[in-house]
Amino acid sequence: MTPKSNLVLISELQDRIHDCLKDYLSVEEPMAILDFPDIRNCGDSAIWLGEMAYLKHRYGKRPAYVSRIDDFSAEELEQAMPSGPIFIHGGGNFGDIWVAHQDFRERILERFPNRQIIQFPQSIHYASAERIAESARAIARHRNFVLLVRDEESKAFAEKHFDCQVRLCPDMAFAIGAIKPAAAEFPVLAMLRSDKEKAGDADLSAYGDIPVEDWTSESARSVRVSKALGAASGLLTLKPGEVRLRKLDAAAHNRFERGIRQISRGQAIVTDRLHVHICSLLIGRPHAVLDNSYGKVRRFMNAFSGGTDLSYKATSLDDGISWARGQAGQRIAA
């Protein structure tokens, strides 16, 4: 099969996203998005901005209510939108690795038994059979939960354990579309996880010329300033809910733009982060892909994003670095 260009792949996945979501949205009906990712991980901000871009481009709308986990108010949601679906932010936290998000998700199912609740695309991973059963009970009690998943394994798991509608859907970050990268500074950049999803402790001591980074460090001051500017831009004319949305959007843009600047510094990239892979496709940079601790990255590539010559499924760190060096050499020579 001939590899697709990244632009063709992005367009196809945007259409597939719409095919999944068009049954749950309309121009007229209000909707909410809960669990805004106010965290340092640039990938979560990419997902959020994709969700916002999808709503804008397909429906010309914004959410009537948004919240983080810690500032959610059921009363404010009901006041802002007495009817309409509730969406929960997508990502890779469905299960028992990042339990705060799963606990919140299940509280929302319990609190709104008569609202349709749609989970934006997620990867699923559980280590505990007891926690699987807890989630299954929460979903079964609700009866109107739609679970969108990002890979075939998650779909099979959900269909086996959960009594709800399950659909396979690409990651929402693809709704952002293609992005122009910044100038490269290094032939190869390694972007490797430093959290509980890392596959192991990578030893790059033999590759002293390759910067090794993650994208979960940030300037807290920069994020605070961006939030303040986002809120101030609508302070005089907008309702409090829209001011909050502008504030959160500004934080997401700050984080996402930082991540794009960071990965653009490599002519080629080696990574075990799903959204470094996705964002590398958005900016058109070649990248070698290792898996995370439980197979999330490879599963997503198998379902949606592996059919382009910009990405390479590396069998090891050595293999990935060797491939990336070859790609960087070709680009520099060109």
mmCIF file of C-alpha atoms in Angstrom:
data_model
loop_
_atom_site.group_PDB
_atom_site.id
_atom_site.type_symbol
_atom_site.label_atom_id
_atom_site.label_comp_id
_atom_site.label_asym_id
_atom_site.label_seq_id
_atom_site.Cartn_x
_atom_site.Cartn_y
_atom_site.Cartn_z
ATOM 1 C CA MET A 1 0.000 0.000 0.000
ATOM 2 C CA THR A 2 1.364 3.421 -0.950
ATOM 3 C CA PRO A 3 1.876 5.640 2.121
ATOM 4 C CA LYS A 4 -0.414 8.648 2.408
ATOM 5 C CA SER A 5 0.803 12.211 2.755
ATOM 6 C CA ASN A 6 0.195 13.727 6.162
ATOM 7 C CA LEU A 7 -2.286 16.193 4.626
ATOM 8 C CA VAL A 8 -4.389 13.399 3.131
ATOM 9 C CA LEU A 9 -4.286 11.476 6.411
ATOM 10 C CA ILE A 10 -5.316 14.528 8.454
ATOM 11 C CA SER A 11 -8.255 15.240 6.123
ATOM 12 C CA GLU A 12 -9.444 11.625 6.227
ATOM 13 C CA LEU A 13 -9.282 11.482 10.022
ATOM 14 C CA GLN A 14 -11.157 14.776 10.331
ATOM 15 C CA ASP A 15 -13.958 13.267 8.251
ATOM 16 C CA ARG A 16 -13.974 10.137 10.404
ATOM 17 C CA ILE A 17 -14.229 12.275 13.545
ATOM 18 C CA HIS A 18 -17.279 14.002 12.093
ATOM 19 C CA ASP A 19 -18.854 10.686 11.130
ATOM 20 C CA CYS A 20 -18.587 9.656 14.798
ATOM 21 C CA LEU A 21 -19.813 12.881 16.379
ATOM 22 C CA LYS A 22 -22.511 14.196 14.037
ATOM 23 C CA ASP A 23 -25.198 12.038 15.679
ATOM 24 C CA TYR A 24 -24.735 13.780 19.037
ATOM 25 C CA LEU A 25 -24.458 17.462 18.089
ATOM 26 C CA SER A 26 -26.525 20.126 16.381
ATOM 27 C CA VAL A 27 -26.151 23.831 15.682
ATOM 28 C CA GLU A 28 -29.071 24.758 17.938
ATOM 29 C CA GLU A 29 -28.710 22.544 21.005
ATOM 30 C CA PRO A 30 -26.281 23.650 23.742
ATOM 31 C CA MET A 31 -23.579 21.294 24.990
ATOM 32 C CA ALA A 32 -20.994 21.154 27.764
ATOM 33 C CA ILE A 33 -17.422 19.871 27.928
ATOM 34 C CA LEU A 34 -16.096 18.780 31.326
ATOM 35 C CA ASP A 35 -12.609 17.945 32.635
ATOM 36 C CA PHE A 36 -10.597 20.702 30.969
ATOM 37 C CA PRO A 37 -6.925 19.591 31.111
ATOM 38 C CA ASP A 38 -5.309 22.331 33.202
ATOM 39 C CA ILE A 39 -2.051 20.382 33.305
ATOM 40 C CA ARG A 40 1.423 20.735 31.815
ATOM 41 C CA ASN A 41 1.080 17.965 29.220
ATOM 42 C CA CYS A 42 0.912 19.667 25.807
ATOM 43 C CA GLY A 43 -0.874 16.664 24.314
ATOM 44 C CA ASP A 44 -3.966 17.190 26.452
ATOM 45 C CA SER A 45 -4.099 20.799 25.279
ATOM 46 C CA ALA A 46 -3.853 19.587 21.675
ATOM 47 C CA ILE A 47 -6.920 17.411 22.268
ATOM 48 C CA TRP A 48 -8.833 20.324 23.813
ATOM 49 C CA LEU A 49 -8.000 22.664 20.957
ATOM 50 C CA GLY A 50 -9.070 19.962 18.514
ATOM 51 C CA GLU A 51 -12.411 19.699 20.300
ATOM 52 C CA MET A 52 -12.842 23.477 20.065
ATOM 53 C CA ALA A 53 -11.768 23.527 16.396
ATOM 54 C CA TYR A 54 -14.217 20.757 15.513
ATOM 55 C CA LEU A 55 -17.146 22.613 17.104
ATOM 56 C CA LYS A 56 -16.200 25.869 15.389
ATOM 57 C CA HIS A 57 -15.600 24.491 11.907
ATOM 58 C CA ARG A 58 -18.484 22.007 11.771
ATOM 59 C CA TYR A 59 -21.144 23.819 13.823
ATOM 60 C CA GLY A 60 -19.987 27.411 14.337
ATOM 61 C CA LYS A 61 -20.464 27.041 18.079
ATOM 62 C CA ARG A 62 -18.780 27.022 21.467
ATOM 63 C CA PRO A 63 -19.699 25.012 24.570
ATOM 64 C CA ALA A 64 -22.339 26.586 26.779
ATOM 65 C CA TYR A 65 -20.478 25.339 29.860
ATOM 66 C CA VAL A 66 -16.922 24.125 30.529
ATOM 67 C CA SER A 67 -15.106 23.183 33.711
ATOM 68 C CA ARG A 68 -12.063 21.578 35.183
ATOM 69 C CA ILE A 69 -12.482 18.759 37.691
ATOM 70 C CA ASP A 70 -11.928 21.027 40.673
ATOM 71 C CA ASP A 71 -14.271 23.867 39.696
ATOM 72 C CA PHE A 72 -17.183 21.843 38.321
ATOM 73 C CA SER A 73 -20.629 22.997 39.435
ATOM 74 C CA ALA A 74 -23.727 20.969 38.581
ATOM 75 C CA GLU A 75 -25.882 23.986 39.376
ATOM 76 C CA GLU A 76 -23.940 26.244 36.986
ATOM 77 C CA LEU A 77 -24.135 23.631 34.237
ATOM 78 C CA GLU A 78 -27.896 23.283 34.591
ATOM 79 C CA GLN A 79 -28.346 27.052 34.641
ATOM 80 C CA ALA A 80 -26.183 27.502 31.523
ATOM 81 C CA MET A 81 -27.882 24.666 29.614
ATOM 82 C CA PRO A 82 -31.106 23.186 31.007
ATOM 83 C CA SER A 83 -30.975 20.649 28.174
ATOM 84 C CA GLY A 84 -28.375 19.228 25.837
ATOM 85 C CA PRO A 85 -25.588 16.654 25.908
ATOM 86 C CA ILE A 86 -22.630 16.615 28.267
ATOM 87 C CA PHE A 87 -19.261 15.770 26.722
ATOM 88 C CA ILE A 88 -16.202 14.696 28.693
ATOM 89 C CA HIS A 89 -12.765 15.679 27.438
ATOM 90 C CA GLY A 90 -10.862 13.019 25.511
ATOM 91 C CA GLY A 91 -7.426 11.535 26.104
ATOM 92 C CA GLY A 92 -5.818 8.505 27.671
ATOM 93 C CA ASN A 93 -7.220 8.478 31.200
ATOM 94 C CA PHE A 94 -10.137 6.040 30.958
ATOM 95 C CA GLY A 95 -9.265 3.384 33.521
ATOM 96 C CA ASP A 96 -7.234 3.200 36.700
ATOM 97 C CA ILE A 97 -3.879 4.776 35.827
ATOM 98 C CA TRP A 98 -5.117 8.362 36.255
ATOM 99 C CA VAL A 99 -7.869 7.677 38.792
ATOM 100 C CA ALA A 100 -8.949 11.272 39.487
ATOM 101 C CA HIS A 101 -10.323 11.521 35.954
ATOM 102 C CA GLN A 102 -12.135 8.192 36.167
ATOM 103 C CA ASP A 103 -13.609 9.078 39.552
ATOM 104 C CA PHE A 104 -14.898 12.378 38.115
ATOM 105 C CA ARG A 105 -16.309 10.682 35.024
ATOM 106 C CA GLU A 106 -18.283 8.236 37.127
ATOM 107 C CA ARG A 107 -19.566 11.027 39.408
ATOM 108 C CA ILE A 108 -20.902 12.818 36.338
ATOM 109 C CA LEU A 109 -22.702 9.658 35.213
ATOM 110 C CA GLU A 110 -24.318 9.409 38.628
ATOM 111 C CA ARG A 111 -25.201 13.112 38.862
ATOM 112 C CA PHE A 112 -26.885 13.370 35.441
ATOM 113 C CA PRO A 113 -28.850 10.151 34.881
ATOM 114 C CA ASN A 114 -31.238 11.817 32.413
ATOM 115 C CA ARG A 115 -28.673 13.581 30.208
ATOM 116 C CA GLN A 116 -26.886 11.985 27.308
ATOM 117 C CA ILE A 117 -23.184 11.878 28.174
ATOM 118 C CA ILE A 118 -20.612 11.429 25.429
ATOM 119 C CA GLN A 119 -17.012 10.586 26.115
ATOM 120 C CA PHE A 120 -14.695 12.186 23.550
ATOM 121 C CA PRO A 121 -12.182 9.597 22.194
ATOM 122 C CA GLN A 122 -10.181 7.800 24.879
ATOM 123 C CA SER A 123 -7.721 4.940 25.248
ATOM 124 C CA ILE A 124 -8.714 2.409 27.921
ATOM 125 C CA HIS A 125 -6.435 0.655 30.383
ATOM 126 C CA TYR A 126 -7.268 -1.045 33.686
ATOM 127 C CA ALA A 127 -5.024 -3.056 35.981
ATOM 128 C CA SER A 128 -7.728 -3.822 38.559
ATOM 129 C CA ALA A 129 -10.669 -6.160 37.940
ATOM 130 C CA GLU A 130 -12.444 -4.524 40.866
ATOM 131 C CA ARG A 131 -12.188 -1.091 39.237
ATOM 132 C CA ILE A 132 -13.472 -2.486 35.931
ATOM 133 C CA ALA A 133 -16.551 -3.720 37.787
ATOM 134 C CA GLU A 134 -17.063 -0.318 39.458
ATOM 135 C CA SER A 135 -16.937 1.443 36.108
ATOM 136 C CA ALA A 136 -19.267 -1.120 34.558
ATOM 137 C CA ARG A 137 -21.848 -0.548 37.289
ATOM 138 C CA ALA A 138 -21.702 3.242 36.867
ATOM 139 C CA ILE A 139 -22.167 2.955 33.113
ATOM 140 C CA ALA A 140 -24.969 0.385 33.370
ATOM 141 C CA ARG A 141 -26.930 2.578 35.789
ATOM 142 C CA HIS A 142 -26.760 5.547 33.457
ATOM 143 C CA ARG A 143 -28.165 3.898 30.311
ATOM 144 C CA ASN A 144 -27.388 6.799 27.954
ATOM 145 C CA PHE A 145 -23.604 6.921 27.835
ATOM 146 C CA VAL A 146 -21.677 6.981 24.547
ATOM 147 C CA LEU A 147 -18.045 5.890 24.729
ATOM 148 C CA LEU A 148 -15.738 6.865 21.866
ATOM 149 C CA VAL A 149 -12.417 5.027 21.832
ATOM 150 C CA ARG A 150 -9.156 5.514 19.928
ATOM 151 C CA ASP A 151 -8.151 1.920 19.114
ATOM 152 C CA GLU A 152 -9.570 -1.499 18.349
ATOM 153 C CA GLU A 153 -8.344 -3.024 21.624
ATOM 154 C CA SER A 154 -10.152 -0.370 23.663
ATOM 155 C CA LYS A 155 -13.279 -0.963 21.590
ATOM 156 C CA ALA A 156 -13.185 -4.712 22.186
ATOM 157 C CA PHE A 157 -12.580 -4.161 25.914
ATOM 158 C CA ALA A 158 -15.462 -1.706 26.236
ATOM 159 C CA GLU A 159 -17.878 -3.915 24.291
ATOM 160 C CA LYS A 160 -16.992 -6.833 26.577
ATOM 161 C CA HIS A 161 -17.277 -5.015 29.909
ATOM 162 C CA PHE A 162 -19.593 -2.006 29.494
ATOM 163 C CA ASP A 163 -23.288 -1.727 28.651
ATOM 164 C CA CYS A 164 -23.195 1.358 26.424
ATOM 165 C CA GLN A 165 -22.759 2.460 22.852
ATOM 166 C CA VAL A 166 -19.089 2.146 21.829
ATOM 167 C CA ARG A 167 -17.617 3.679 18.665
ATOM 168 C CA LEU A 168 -14.117 3.851 17.234
ATOM 169 C CA CYS A 169 -13.046 7.464 16.668
ATOM 170 C CA PRO A 170 -9.726 9.206 15.895
ATOM 171 C CA ASP A 171 -8.081 11.491 18.424
ATOM 172 C CA MET A 172 -9.605 14.977 18.453
ATOM 173 C CA ALA A 173 -6.222 16.706 17.990
ATOM 174 C CA PHE A 174 -6.465 15.954 14.262
ATOM 175 C CA ALA A 175 -9.311 18.485 14.058
ATOM 176 C CA ILE A 176 -6.703 21.244 14.518
ATOM 177 C CA GLY A 177 -5.381 20.559 11.016
ATOM 178 C CA ALA A 178 -1.924 20.999 9.537
ATOM 179 C CA ILE A 179 0.451 23.460 11.209
ATOM 180 C CA LYS A 180 3.559 25.226 9.946
ATOM 181 C CA PRO A 181 6.542 24.199 12.103
ATOM 182 C CA ALA A 182 9.217 26.455 13.513
ATOM 183 C CA ALA A 183 12.793 26.174 12.252
ATOM 184 C CA ALA A 184 14.751 23.054 13.222
ATOM 185 C CA GLU A 185 17.802 23.339 15.491
ATOM 186 C CA PHE A 186 18.960 19.713 15.810
ATOM 187 C CA PRO A 187 19.165 16.755 13.427
ATOM 188 C CA VAL A 188 17.384 14.493 15.957
ATOM 189 C CA LEU A 189 15.347 15.313 19.074
ATOM 190 C CA ALA A 190 14.264 12.620 21.559
ATOM 191 C CA MET A 191 10.921 13.358 23.254
ATOM 192 C CA LEU A 192 10.480 10.621 25.852
ATOM 193 C CA ARG A 193 7.986 10.188 28.683
ATOM 194 C CA SER A 194 9.107 10.819 32.252
ATOM 195 C CA ASP A 195 5.854 9.790 33.982
ATOM 196 C CA LYS A 196 4.114 6.551 34.986
ATOM 197 C CA GLU A 197 3.341 5.662 31.333
ATOM 198 C CA LYS A 198 6.983 5.454 30.276
ATOM 199 C CA ALA A 199 7.924 2.025 28.974
ATOM 200 C CA GLY A 200 11.273 2.017 30.792
ATOM 201 C CA ASP A 201 14.275 4.129 31.642
ATOM 202 C CA ALA A 202 15.862 4.998 28.312
ATOM 203 C CA ASP A 203 19.644 5.112 28.262
ATOM 204 C CA LEU A 204 20.813 7.677 25.745
ATOM 205 C CA SER A 205 24.303 8.069 27.169
ATOM 206 C CA ALA A 206 25.731 6.703 23.924
ATOM 207 C CA TYR A 207 23.964 9.466 21.982
ATOM 208 C CA GLY A 208 25.427 12.574 23.542
ATOM 209 C CA ASP A 209 24.583 14.685 20.527
ATOM 210 C CA ILE A 210 20.830 14.067 20.842
ATOM 211 C CA PRO A 211 18.808 16.284 23.212
ATOM 212 C CA VAL A 212 16.506 14.224 25.443
ATOM 213 C CA GLU A 213 13.417 16.071 26.659
ATOM 214 C CA ASP A 214 9.786 15.715 27.696
ATOM 215 C CA TRP A 215 7.069 18.309 27.193
ATOM 216 C CA THR A 216 5.599 18.426 30.678
ATOM 217 C CA SER A 217 7.745 21.303 31.978
ATOM 218 C CA GLU A 218 6.361 24.806 31.650
ATOM 219 C CA SER A 219 6.578 28.348 32.909
ATOM 220 C CA ALA A 220 3.764 28.693 35.448
ATOM 221 C CA ARG A 221 3.990 32.463 35.073
ATOM 222 C CA SER A 222 3.492 32.247 31.300
ATOM 223 C CA VAL A 223 0.333 30.198 31.767
ATOM 224 C CA ARG A 224 -1.005 32.595 34.413
ATOM 225 C CA VAL A 225 -0.410 35.559 32.122
ATOM 226 C CA SER A 226 -2.105 33.857 29.179
ATOM 227 C CA LYS A 227 -5.158 33.044 31.324
ATOM 228 C CA ALA A 228 -5.359 36.622 32.574
ATOM 229 C CA LEU A 229 -5.168 38.021 29.046
ATOM 230 C CA GLY A 230 -7.766 35.553 27.809
ATOM 231 C CA ALA A 231 -10.166 36.515 30.588
ATOM 232 C CA ALA A 232 -9.558 40.253 30.182
ATOM 233 C CA SER A 233 -10.349 40.123 26.459
ATOM 234 C CA GLY A 234 -14.012 39.487 27.226
ATOM 235 C CA LEU A 235 -14.406 40.971 30.661
ATOM 236 C CA LEU A 236 -16.692 43.844 29.690
ATOM 237 C CA THR A 237 -18.998 42.203 27.177
ATOM 238 C CA LEU A 238 -19.261 38.487 27.903
ATOM 239 C CA LYS A 239 -21.064 36.287 30.388
ATOM 240 C CA PRO A 240 -18.962 34.697 33.152
ATOM 241 C CA GLY A 241 -19.067 31.279 31.455
ATOM 242 C CA GLU A 242 -17.592 32.664 28.237
ATOM 243 C CA VAL A 243 -14.900 34.509 30.187
ATOM 244 C CA ARG A 244 -13.949 31.203 31.833
ATOM 245 C CA LEU A 245 -13.829 29.493 28.448
ATOM 246 C CA ARG A 246 -11.573 32.192 27.016
ATOM 247 C CA LYS A 247 -9.291 31.878 30.034
ATOM 248 C CA LEU A 248 -8.986 28.104 29.653
ATOM 249 C CA ASP A 249 -8.590 28.332 25.876
ATOM 250 C CA ALA A 250 -5.723 30.776 26.350
ATOM 251 C CA ALA A 251 -3.951 28.358 28.690
ATOM 252 C CA ALA A 252 -4.410 25.526 26.189
ATOM 253 C CA HIS A 253 -3.036 27.661 23.344
ATOM 254 C CA ASN A 254 -0.032 28.622 25.462
ATOM 255 C CA ARG A 255 0.784 24.986 26.208
ATOM 256 C CA PHE A 256 0.138 23.740 22.687
ATOM 257 C CA GLU A 257 2.245 26.434 21.056
ATOM 258 C CA ARG A 258 5.062 25.635 23.490
ATOM 259 C CA GLY A 259 4.862 21.979 22.498
ATOM 260 C CA ILE A 260 4.904 22.754 18.769
ATOM 261 C CA ARG A 261 7.926 25.037 19.196
ATOM 262 C CA GLN A 262 9.672 22.325 21.193
ATOM 263 C CA ILE A 263 9.222 19.432 18.764
ATOM 264 C CA SER A 264 9.875 21.671 15.729
ATOM 265 C CA ARG A 265 13.486 21.921 16.924
ATOM 266 C CA GLY A 266 14.201 18.430 15.575
ATOM 267 C CA GLN A 267 14.639 17.696 11.878
ATOM 268 C CA ALA A 268 13.502 14.240 12.963
ATOM 269 C CA ILE A 269 12.056 13.066 16.280
ATOM 270 C CA VAL A 270 12.108 9.929 18.415
ATOM 271 C CA THR A 271 9.192 9.605 20.848
ATOM 272 C CA ASP A 272 7.022 7.365 22.996
ATOM 273 C CA ARG A 273 4.319 10.025 23.417
ATOM 274 C CA LEU A 274 1.130 9.645 21.380
ATOM 275 C CA HIS A 275 0.671 13.371 20.889
ATOM 276 C CA VAL A 276 4.258 13.984 19.886
ATOM 277 C CA HIS A 277 3.459 11.450 17.148
ATOM 278 C CA ILE A 278 0.200 13.229 16.263
ATOM 279 C CA CYS A 279 1.703 16.723 16.396
ATOM 280 C CA SER A 280 4.665 15.548 14.297
ATOM 281 C CA LEU A 281 2.122 14.568 11.656
ATOM 282 C CA LEU A 282 0.448 17.976 11.955
ATOM 283 C CA ILE A 283 3.761 19.773 11.347
ATOM 284 C CA GLY A 284 4.981 17.285 8.731
ATOM 285 C CA ARG A 285 8.149 16.091 10.532
ATOM 286 C CA PRO A 286 9.493 12.520 10.313
ATOM 287 C CA HIS A 287 9.477 10.664 13.610
ATOM 288 C CA ALA A 288 10.283 7.237 14.981
ATOM 289 C CA VAL A 289 7.662 5.953 17.410
ATOM 290 C CA LEU A 290 8.218 3.742 20.443
ATOM 291 C CA ASP A 291 5.313 2.470 22.536
ATOM 292 C CA ASN A 292 4.246 3.615 25.989
ATOM 293 C CA SER A 293 3.893 1.316 29.006
ATOM 294 C CA TYR A 294 0.648 -0.372 27.951
ATOM 295 C CA GLY A 295 0.590 -0.211 24.160
ATOM 296 C CA LYS A 296 -1.484 2.938 23.671
ATOM 297 C CA VAL A 297 0.689 4.501 20.985
ATOM 298 C CA ARG A 298 1.065 1.432 18.790
ATOM 299 C CA ARG A 299 -2.619 0.598 19.111
ATOM 300 C CA PHE A 300 -3.582 4.067 17.891
ATOM 301 C CA MET A 301 -1.167 3.890 14.975
ATOM 302 C CA ASN A 302 -2.581 0.518 13.966
ATOM 303 C CA ALA A 303 -6.112 1.920 14.018
ATOM 304 C CA PHE A 304 -5.597 5.306 12.388
ATOM 305 C CA SER A 305 -2.246 6.960 11.867
ATOM 306 C CA GLY A 306 0.364 4.428 10.796
ATOM 307 C CA GLY A 307 -0.171 4.743 7.048
ATOM 308 C CA THR A 308 2.246 7.573 6.301
ATOM 309 C CA ASP A 309 5.951 7.584 5.523
ATOM 310 C CA LEU A 310 6.490 10.333 8.119
ATOM 311 C CA SER A 311 6.166 7.852 10.991
ATOM 312 C CA TYR A 312 8.194 4.722 11.676
ATOM 313 C CA LYS A 313 7.326 2.011 14.218
ATOM 314 C CA ALA A 314 10.685 1.541 15.918
ATOM 315 C CA THR A 315 11.519 -1.826 17.453
ATOM 316 C CA SER A 316 13.959 -0.302 19.960
ATOM 317 C CA LEU A 317 15.488 3.011 20.929
ATOM 318 C CA ASP A 318 18.582 2.204 18.852
ATOM 319 C CA ASP A 319 16.399 1.383 15.874
ATOM 320 C CA GLY A 320 14.408 4.600 16.255
ATOM 321 C CA ILE A 321 17.482 6.794 16.561
ATOM 322 C CA SER A 322 19.121 5.149 13.558
ATOM 323 C CA TRP A 323 16.010 5.748 11.428
ATOM 324 C CA ALA A 324 15.616 9.326 12.630
ATOM 325 C CA ARG A 325 19.251 10.113 11.867
ATOM 326 C CA GLY A 326 18.763 8.817 8.353
ATOM 327 C CA GLN A 327 15.685 10.979 7.868
ATOM 328 C CA ALA A 328 17.422 14.060 9.242
ATOM 329 C CA GLY A 329 20.384 13.479 6.937
ATOM 330 C CA GLN A 330 18.105 13.307 3.916
ATOM 331 C CA ARG A 331 16.383 16.550 4.889
ATOM 332 C CA ILE A 332 19.616 18.390 5.552
ATOM 333 C CA ALA A 333 21.062 17.173 2.230
ATOM 334 C CA ALA A 334 17.937 18.304 0.399
#
